């Protein structure tokens, strides 16, 4: 069966996120002064052919750990869609 | 000592590196394609260089995909046997992603690509003027590992001003503790953001880059 997996990768909370900071400046220029902080990460979707949801999730976990996120700078959350 | 320069899709300092090593330092250079694996023509007295550029378009994270090129497995084995490996700019990022060096290079703190001459120094040596050109050069790792790097003398270059003062104003990207370059614990793998290959020829008006190769024992 094919499983759809969504992976959210975000910069670690303590790290400066220059991209988010630049976008925050843009939002404030738009007049949206109540926005206090912006942080930008990645949203990755995978289609995985696997025997079970557990197997698909385990593979997504492996992919996240080995390539999709770097724990020195990022954390990730995996969500099974179907 | 001979050199191998690995070319990835998106490398753009490979020819500069080859030119500096061959014509300015008088070394034999072999160009290596990232899909090959063969390093049998090198001994551990030789050096493999990962040049600057934007391997694989910097997709996902700088260096993250290059790490899985077939040649990188050979480079990791070569380094683990004691062979010398130098990564400059994107090469430094690849070394961090591949685990040969600790930490990571984050996007510059001031939200800008930085392309200019900076000064950096080795220990208490003279300040060297070397160009940088990067968008992701902010060296970062947890404080405990930064302390270890310092204790083990693994920080090889720090950003400084032209007089050698290490201060915030001379840090071009917000790197932790002004770190411009580090080495591994064994002392055979080196990574630095500044480009010594761009400052090794009299024709370019700056030969401080040669001193960088010399400090690293790559001359």
mmCIF file of C-alpha atoms in Angstrom, chain B:
data_model
loop_
_atom_site.group_PDB
_atom_site.id
_atom_site.type_symbol
_atom_site.label_atom_id
_atom_site.label_comp_id
_atom_site.label_asym_id
_atom_site.label_seq_id
_atom_site.Cartn_x
_atom_site.Cartn_y
_atom_site.Cartn_z
ATOM 1 C CA UNK B 1 52.217 15.576 -1.929
ATOM 2 C CA UNK B 2 49.607 15.409 -4.637
ATOM 3 C CA UNK B 3 46.057 16.681 -4.594
ATOM 4 C CA UNK B 4 42.680 15.411 -5.774
ATOM 5 C CA UNK B 5 39.912 17.952 -6.336
ATOM 6 C CA UNK B 6 36.392 16.500 -6.253
ATOM 7 C CA UNK B 7 33.877 18.004 -8.669
ATOM 8 C CA UNK B 8 30.179 17.826 -7.737
ATOM 9 C CA UNK B 9 27.330 19.116 -9.897
ATOM 10 C CA UNK B 10 27.266 22.775 -8.888
ATOM 11 C CA UNK B 11 30.888 23.044 -7.741
ATOM 12 C CA UNK B 12 32.285 26.323 -9.073
ATOM 13 C CA UNK B 13 35.648 26.772 -7.360
ATOM 14 C CA UNK B 14 37.134 23.496 -8.615
ATOM 15 C CA UNK B 15 39.105 25.135 -11.442
ATOM 16 C CA UNK B 16 40.294 27.964 -9.186
ATOM 17 C CA UNK B 17 41.512 25.367 -6.699
ATOM 18 C CA UNK B 18 43.223 23.358 -9.449
ATOM 19 C CA UNK B 19 44.883 26.492 -10.821
ATOM 20 C CA UNK B 20 46.128 27.637 -7.414
ATOM 21 C CA UNK B 21 47.491 24.219 -6.483
ATOM 22 C CA UNK B 22 49.131 23.596 -9.862
ATOM 23 C CA UNK B 23 50.379 27.008 -10.878
ATOM 24 C CA UNK B 24 50.882 28.817 -7.578
ATOM 25 C CA UNK B 25 51.940 25.925 -5.359
ATOM 26 C CA UNK B 26 53.446 23.726 -8.097
ATOM 27 C CA UNK B 27 51.517 20.589 -7.118
ATOM 28 C CA UNK B 28 50.203 17.681 -9.122
ATOM 29 C CA UNK B 29 46.399 17.790 -9.229
ATOM 30 C CA UNK B 30 43.966 15.069 -10.285
ATOM 31 C CA UNK B 31 40.360 16.106 -10.919
ATOM 32 C CA UNK B 32 37.860 13.605 -9.477
ATOM 33 C CA UNK B 33 34.208 13.221 -10.483
ATOM 34 C CA UNK B 34 31.741 12.758 -7.631
ATOM 35 C CA UNK B 35 30.227 9.615 -9.195
ATOM 36 C CA UNK B 36 33.578 7.798 -9.256
ATOM 37 C CA UNK B 37 34.982 6.062 -6.220
ATOM 38 C CA UNK B 38 38.584 5.307 -7.024
ATOM 39 C CA UNK B 39 41.184 6.953 -4.796
ATOM 40 C CA UNK B 40 43.794 4.217 -5.289
ATOM 41 C CA UNK B 41 46.198 6.695 -6.902
ATOM 42 C CA UNK B 42 46.505 8.542 -3.574
ATOM 43 C CA UNK B 43 48.417 7.687 -0.429
ATOM 44 C CA UNK B 44 47.648 9.085 3.013
ATOM 45 C CA UNK B 45 50.395 11.678 2.418
ATOM 46 C CA UNK B 46 48.175 13.190 -0.258
ATOM 47 C CA UNK B 47 45.203 15.520 0.091
ATOM 48 C CA UNK B 48 41.663 15.404 -1.259
ATOM 49 C CA UNK B 49 40.037 18.814 -1.650
ATOM 50 C CA UNK B 50 36.294 19.490 -1.644
ATOM 51 C CA UNK B 51 35.997 22.851 -3.427
ATOM 52 C CA UNK B 52 33.537 25.694 -3.025
ATOM 53 C CA UNK B 53 30.332 26.185 -4.952
ATOM 54 C CA UNK B 54 26.734 25.128 -4.633
ATOM 55 C CA UNK B 55 26.748 21.344 -4.893
ATOM 56 C CA UNK B 56 23.314 20.056 -5.899
ATOM 57 C CA UNK B 57 22.016 23.624 -5.868
ATOM 58 C CA UNK B 58 22.298 23.793 -2.060
ATOM 59 C CA UNK B 59 18.971 21.947 -2.063
ATOM 60 C CA UNK B 60 17.671 20.763 1.315
ATOM 61 C CA UNK B 61 20.766 22.038 3.169
ATOM 62 C CA UNK B 62 24.185 23.081 1.882
ATOM 63 C CA UNK B 63 26.249 19.920 1.402
ATOM 64 C CA UNK B 64 23.487 17.554 2.520
ATOM 65 C CA UNK B 65 23.087 15.752 -0.795
ATOM 66 C CA UNK B 66 26.746 15.806 -1.884
ATOM 67 C CA UNK B 67 27.456 13.784 1.199
ATOM 68 C CA UNK B 68 25.808 10.776 -0.455
ATOM 69 C CA UNK B 69 27.827 10.937 -3.692
ATOM 70 C CA UNK B 70 29.819 7.702 -4.252
ATOM 71 C CA UNK B 71 33.115 9.608 -4.052
ATOM 72 C CA UNK B 72 32.255 10.882 -0.577
ATOM 73 C CA UNK B 73 32.211 7.351 0.845
ATOM 74 C CA UNK B 74 35.742 6.925 -0.505
ATOM 75 C CA UNK B 75 36.740 10.312 0.926
ATOM 76 C CA UNK B 76 35.376 9.317 4.365
ATOM 77 C CA UNK B 77 37.362 6.035 4.206
ATOM 78 C CA UNK B 78 40.451 7.960 3.056
ATOM 79 C CA UNK B 79 40.109 10.398 5.966
ATOM 80 C CA UNK B 80 39.592 7.575 8.455
ATOM 81 C CA UNK B 81 42.860 6.016 7.241
ATOM 82 C CA UNK B 82 44.641 9.291 8.003
ATOM 83 C CA UNK B 83 44.606 10.864 4.534
ATOM 84 C CA UNK B 84 44.400 14.640 4.444
ATOM 85 C CA UNK B 85 41.100 16.244 3.440
ATOM 86 C CA UNK B 86 40.475 19.959 2.950
ATOM 87 C CA UNK B 87 37.008 21.463 2.455
ATOM 88 C CA UNK B 88 36.653 25.098 1.447
ATOM 89 C CA UNK B 89 33.311 26.908 1.697
ATOM 90 C CA UNK B 90 30.779 24.431 0.252
ATOM 91 C CA UNK B 91 33.467 21.785 0.855
ATOM 92 C CA UNK B 92 33.447 22.717 4.569
ATOM 93 C CA UNK B 93 29.656 22.367 4.568
ATOM 94 C CA UNK B 94 29.932 18.910 2.978
ATOM 95 C CA UNK B 95 32.495 17.825 5.598
ATOM 96 C CA UNK B 96 30.123 18.913 8.393
ATOM 97 C CA UNK B 97 27.150 17.156 6.807
ATOM 98 C CA UNK B 98 29.183 13.978 6.304
ATOM 99 C CA UNK B 99 30.236 13.916 9.948
ATOM 100 C CA UNK B 100 33.975 14.282 9.242
ATOM 101 C CA UNK B 101 33.835 17.585 11.112
ATOM 102 C CA UNK B 102 31.481 18.552 13.967
ATOM 103 C CA UNK B 103 28.853 21.284 13.740
ATOM 104 C CA UNK B 104 27.091 22.944 10.841
ATOM 105 C CA UNK B 105 27.182 26.117 8.740
ATOM 106 C CA UNK B 106 23.964 28.128 9.166
ATOM 107 C CA UNK B 107 22.722 30.972 6.990
ATOM 108 C CA UNK B 108 24.554 34.228 7.696
ATOM 109 C CA UNK B 109 23.183 36.055 10.716
ATOM 110 C CA UNK B 110 22.863 39.404 8.914
ATOM 111 C CA UNK B 111 20.564 37.941 6.196
ATOM 112 C CA UNK B 112 22.976 38.698 3.349
ATOM 113 C CA UNK B 113 25.332 36.864 1.061
ATOM 114 C CA UNK B 114 28.779 38.136 1.991
ATOM 115 C CA UNK B 115 31.480 38.541 -0.670
ATOM 116 C CA UNK B 116 34.561 40.487 0.428
ATOM 117 C CA UNK B 117 38.045 40.225 1.862
ATOM 118 C CA UNK B 118 38.181 39.364 5.548
ATOM 119 C CA UNK B 119 41.058 38.889 7.958
ATOM 120 C CA UNK B 120 41.607 35.714 9.886
ATOM 121 C CA UNK B 121 44.394 34.314 11.984
ATOM 122 C CA UNK B 122 45.811 31.031 13.139
ATOM 123 C CA UNK B 123 46.553 30.998 16.877
ATOM 124 C CA UNK B 124 48.644 34.077 17.560
ATOM 125 C CA UNK B 125 49.876 34.289 13.977
ATOM 126 C CA UNK B 126 49.649 37.318 11.701
ATOM 127 C CA UNK B 127 46.243 38.346 10.303
ATOM 128 C CA UNK B 128 45.777 36.939 6.787
ATOM 129 C CA UNK B 129 43.643 38.693 4.200
ATOM 130 C CA UNK B 130 41.472 36.104 2.429
ATOM 131 C CA UNK B 131 38.230 36.469 0.430
ATOM 132 C CA UNK B 132 34.930 34.982 1.600
ATOM 133 C CA UNK B 133 31.868 34.435 -0.615
ATOM 134 C CA UNK B 134 29.001 32.654 1.086
ATOM 135 C CA UNK B 135 25.409 32.870 2.208
ATOM 136 C CA UNK B 136 25.693 30.073 4.775
ATOM 137 C CA UNK B 137 28.861 30.493 6.779
ATOM 138 C CA UNK B 138 27.678 30.923 10.354
ATOM 139 C CA UNK B 139 29.500 28.114 12.120
ATOM 140 C CA UNK B 140 27.419 26.646 14.898
ATOM 141 C CA UNK B 141 27.482 23.745 17.293
ATOM 142 C CA UNK B 142 26.478 23.308 20.905
ATOM 143 C CA UNK B 143 28.574 25.085 23.541
ATOM 144 C CA UNK B 144 29.987 21.842 24.924
ATOM 145 C CA UNK B 145 31.426 20.903 21.531
ATOM 146 C CA UNK B 146 32.731 24.452 20.985
ATOM 147 C CA UNK B 147 34.590 24.112 24.298
ATOM 148 C CA UNK B 148 36.011 20.769 23.187
ATOM 149 C CA UNK B 149 37.155 22.252 19.872
ATOM 150 C CA UNK B 150 39.029 24.954 21.760
ATOM 151 C CA UNK B 151 40.488 22.593 24.345
ATOM 152 C CA UNK B 152 41.791 20.281 21.613
ATOM 153 C CA UNK B 153 43.181 23.155 19.517
ATOM 154 C CA UNK B 154 40.792 22.277 16.701
ATOM 155 C CA UNK B 155 39.849 25.858 15.913
ATOM 156 C CA UNK B 156 42.375 26.657 13.185
ATOM 157 C CA UNK B 157 41.238 30.093 12.014
ATOM 158 C CA UNK B 158 39.200 32.887 13.592
ATOM 159 C CA UNK B 159 37.913 36.044 11.946
ATOM 160 C CA UNK B 160 39.787 39.110 13.179
ATOM 161 C CA UNK B 161 40.425 42.695 12.119
ATOM 162 C CA UNK B 162 43.505 43.767 10.150
ATOM 163 C CA UNK B 163 45.430 44.162 13.410
ATOM 164 C CA UNK B 164 44.520 40.695 14.651
ATOM 165 C CA UNK B 165 41.826 41.654 17.172
ATOM 166 C CA UNK B 166 39.124 39.005 17.358
ATOM 167 C CA UNK B 167 35.891 40.948 17.796
ATOM 168 C CA UNK B 168 32.252 40.964 16.724
ATOM 169 C CA UNK B 169 32.817 43.664 14.090
ATOM 170 C CA UNK B 170 35.253 41.448 12.168
ATOM 171 C CA UNK B 171 32.905 38.448 12.136
ATOM 172 C CA UNK B 172 31.292 38.439 8.657
ATOM 173 C CA UNK B 173 28.471 35.977 9.337
ATOM 174 C CA UNK B 174 27.822 35.611 13.059
ATOM 175 C CA UNK B 175 29.907 32.431 13.403
ATOM 176 C CA UNK B 176 30.180 31.076 16.935
ATOM 177 C CA UNK B 177 33.343 32.383 18.623
ATOM 178 C CA UNK B 178 34.473 33.954 15.324
ATOM 179 C CA UNK B 179 35.287 30.519 13.929
ATOM 180 C CA UNK B 180 36.382 30.605 10.279
ATOM 181 C CA UNK B 181 37.905 27.123 10.129
ATOM 182 C CA UNK B 182 38.304 23.957 12.185
ATOM 183 C CA UNK B 183 40.052 20.620 11.986
ATOM 184 C CA UNK B 184 39.106 17.184 13.261
ATOM 185 C CA UNK B 185 40.595 15.745 16.413
ATOM 186 C CA UNK B 186 43.129 13.619 14.518
ATOM 187 C CA UNK B 187 44.307 16.737 12.676
ATOM 188 C CA UNK B 188 43.981 15.447 9.098
ATOM 189 C CA UNK B 189 40.595 16.928 8.071
ATOM 190 C CA UNK B 190 40.310 20.704 7.655
ATOM 191 C CA UNK B 191 37.325 22.899 6.842
ATOM 192 C CA UNK B 192 37.249 26.641 6.313
ATOM 193 C CA UNK B 193 34.818 29.167 4.859
ATOM 194 C CA UNK B 194 37.363 31.648 3.369
ATOM 195 C CA UNK B 195 38.913 30.865 -0.034
ATOM 196 C CA UNK B 196 42.730 30.594 0.058
ATOM 197 C CA UNK B 197 42.735 29.475 -3.603
ATOM 198 C CA UNK B 198 41.489 32.921 -4.578
ATOM 199 C CA UNK B 199 44.449 34.608 -2.937
ATOM 200 C CA UNK B 200 47.484 32.580 -3.970
ATOM 201 C CA UNK B 201 48.686 34.314 -7.122
ATOM 202 C CA UNK B 202 50.747 37.497 -7.511
ATOM 203 C CA UNK B 203 48.555 38.312 -10.514
ATOM 204 C CA UNK B 204 45.611 38.648 -8.106
ATOM 205 C CA UNK B 205 47.499 41.010 -5.821
ATOM 206 C CA UNK B 206 47.273 38.830 -2.723
ATOM 207 C CA UNK B 207 49.266 35.710 -1.817
ATOM 208 C CA UNK B 208 48.112 35.254 1.786
ATOM 209 C CA UNK B 209 46.276 32.129 0.596
ATOM 210 C CA UNK B 210 49.626 30.352 0.206
ATOM 211 C CA UNK B 211 50.260 30.937 3.905
ATOM 212 C CA UNK B 212 46.946 29.218 4.658
ATOM 213 C CA UNK B 213 48.009 26.094 2.719
ATOM 214 C CA UNK B 214 51.342 26.247 4.504
ATOM 215 C CA UNK B 215 49.774 26.541 7.998
ATOM 216 C CA UNK B 216 47.667 23.463 7.221
ATOM 217 C CA UNK B 217 50.804 21.580 6.135
ATOM 218 C CA UNK B 218 49.478 21.319 2.587
ATOM 219 C CA UNK B 219 52.512 22.640 0.782
#
